[in-house]
Amino acid sequence: LAASGGAAPPATLPLFAVNFPQALLTCVLQAYSRKLAVPLDEVAFATEVLGAAEPPPDEPPADGCYLSHLVLEGARWDATSHALAEAEPRQMRSPMPTLWMRPVLLAKSKNATTSPGWHLSADATAADDAGSFLCHVYRSSARGLAGFVLSVRLPLKPNQSA
């Protein structure tokens, strides 16, 4: 992910500023699979939502990437319960804290889904979790490239259903 000219990669990646986010996310997975010398189809993303009150990271993670400037529509992030919650009345959109997209081996991904705070992103092996919501990430048409980017599994506030 290093930029040309020897510059360090950014600490967080604002999704709106990336021209083709699917390629970037594939690059992150590919770098991790090469690091471990495993096939690309044996890695997936586990996601963790960083604390809303925390300042943005100053350095990129050792593995994966931080995605920032995401917006929830029809829901909100509850920093107290660290989970997805119903939107406040008359509030269609709310900011989403930074996501850490951490690559994991699929063989180890079951541990990632049960570890506190970590949720395996959507893939064919991820079982439905009653305590989480499969949230689709889209790009808006503001830059002319609207469409689906990826799906992430976010924890739900207790006593709330999808």
XYZ file of C-alpha atoms in Angstrom:
162
model
C 0.000 0.000 0.000
C 2.983 2.285 -0.046
C 2.482 5.256 -2.315
C 4.825 5.932 -5.190
C 7.901 7.925 -4.392
C 8.682 6.029 -1.188
C 6.022 7.766 0.902
C 4.438 5.791 3.725
C 0.855 4.586 3.289
C -1.795 6.702 5.002
C -2.831 5.724 8.520
C -6.521 5.652 7.589
C -8.115 5.330 4.189
C -11.168 7.523 3.622
C -13.326 5.332 1.418
C -14.658 8.307 -0.560
C -11.126 9.179 -1.700
C -10.314 5.744 -3.122
C -11.142 5.408 -6.817
C -11.589 1.628 -6.811
C -11.952 0.382 -3.212
C -12.511 -3.258 -4.193
C -9.049 -3.357 -5.758
C -7.512 -1.741 -2.695
C -9.141 -4.262 -0.357
C -8.047 -7.128 -2.602
C -4.518 -5.707 -2.482
C -4.623 -5.732 1.326
C -5.715 -9.389 1.328
C -3.109 -10.257 -1.288
C -0.302 -8.639 0.720
C -1.343 -10.669 3.759
C -1.603 -13.932 1.805
C 1.865 -13.358 0.325
C 3.244 -12.591 3.784
C 1.969 -15.976 5.022
C 2.576 -17.769 1.705
C -1.020 -19.009 1.490
C -3.506 -18.802 -1.398
C -5.565 -15.634 -1.605
C -8.834 -17.547 -1.274
C -7.774 -18.729 2.204
C -7.880 -15.232 3.720
C -10.780 -12.955 4.590
C -11.374 -9.792 6.573
C -12.281 -9.637 10.228
C -13.582 -6.205 11.174
C -13.320 -4.244 14.370
C -14.926 -0.879 14.974
C -12.514 1.454 16.706
C -13.856 3.558 19.554
C -15.735 6.646 18.423
C -14.092 8.716 21.162
C -10.594 7.563 20.193
C -8.536 9.822 17.941
C -7.857 8.399 14.473
C -4.781 6.159 14.330
C -1.487 7.874 13.503
C 0.049 4.798 11.890
C -1.380 2.155 9.564
C -1.890 -1.283 11.147
C 0.732 -3.990 10.716
C -1.841 -6.060 8.798
C -4.944 -4.766 7.067
C -6.138 -1.191 6.824
C -8.270 1.362 8.619
C -11.336 2.593 6.707
C -12.695 5.968 7.726
C -15.386 8.459 6.733
C -18.133 5.850 6.522
C -21.752 6.837 7.093
C -24.574 4.663 8.419
C -27.989 5.105 6.869
C -31.056 4.160 8.903
C -28.938 3.189 11.915
C -26.316 4.625 14.245
C -23.250 3.434 16.092
C -23.787 3.294 19.852
C -20.408 4.038 21.412
C -21.619 3.004 24.873
C -22.587 -0.537 23.905
C -20.060 -0.637 21.041
C -22.780 -1.897 18.706
C -25.143 -0.978 15.913
C -28.383 0.572 17.183
C -31.612 2.006 15.823
C -31.326 5.493 14.371
C -32.448 8.425 16.451
C -35.805 9.911 15.398
C -35.513 12.123 12.300
C -31.873 11.190 11.792
C -31.419 9.334 8.507
C -27.604 9.280 8.490
C -24.983 9.117 11.211
C -21.180 8.852 11.157
C -19.537 5.463 11.578
C -16.285 5.219 13.540
C -13.159 3.961 11.797
C -13.153 0.261 10.837
C -10.060 -1.927 11.097
C -10.171 -4.380 8.212
C -7.815 -7.071 9.535
C -6.981 -10.023 7.274
C -7.242 -13.461 8.888
C -6.807 -17.015 7.687
C -10.169 -18.630 7.035
C -9.086 -21.641 9.105
C -8.628 -19.245 12.038
C -11.561 -16.994 11.241
C -13.902 -18.856 13.595
C -11.699 -17.630 16.438
C -11.903 -14.119 15.017
C -15.692 -14.162 15.126
C -15.794 -15.257 18.748
C -13.097 -12.906 19.997
C -14.572 -9.803 21.645
C -14.901 -6.963 19.168
C -13.965 -8.956 16.070
C -16.468 -10.016 13.433
C -15.690 -11.950 10.294
C -16.733 -10.025 7.197
C -19.241 -11.647 4.887
C -18.044 -14.641 2.956
C -19.326 -18.086 2.111
C -18.002 -19.610 5.352
C -19.374 -17.018 7.769
C -22.324 -18.387 9.689
C -25.222 -16.088 10.503
C -24.766 -14.612 13.941
C -27.890 -13.602 15.847
C -25.940 -10.896 17.666
C -24.735 -9.168 14.525
C -25.970 -7.510 11.351
C -24.555 -7.968 7.875
C -24.013 -4.374 6.777
C -23.400 -3.648 3.097
C -20.969 -0.862 2.253
C -21.765 1.170 -0.857
C -20.184 4.125 -2.580
C -22.439 7.037 -3.314
C -22.787 8.393 -6.821
C -21.131 11.701 -5.874
C -17.945 10.609 -7.672
C -19.724 8.816 -10.481
C -18.728 5.327 -9.333
C -21.669 4.245 -7.204
C -22.107 0.660 -6.182
C -21.475 -2.153 -3.768
C -18.009 -2.330 -2.170
C -18.149 -5.066 0.478
C -20.165 -6.415 3.390
C -19.099 -6.239 7.015
C -20.680 -7.896 10.018
C -21.366 -5.400 12.814
C -22.450 -6.280 16.347
C -26.032 -5.387 17.305
C -27.028 -3.603 20.458
C -28.386 -6.176 22.957
C -32.155 -6.791 22.790
C -32.292 -5.618 19.174
C -32.961 -7.749 16.116
C -31.865 -7.338 12.520
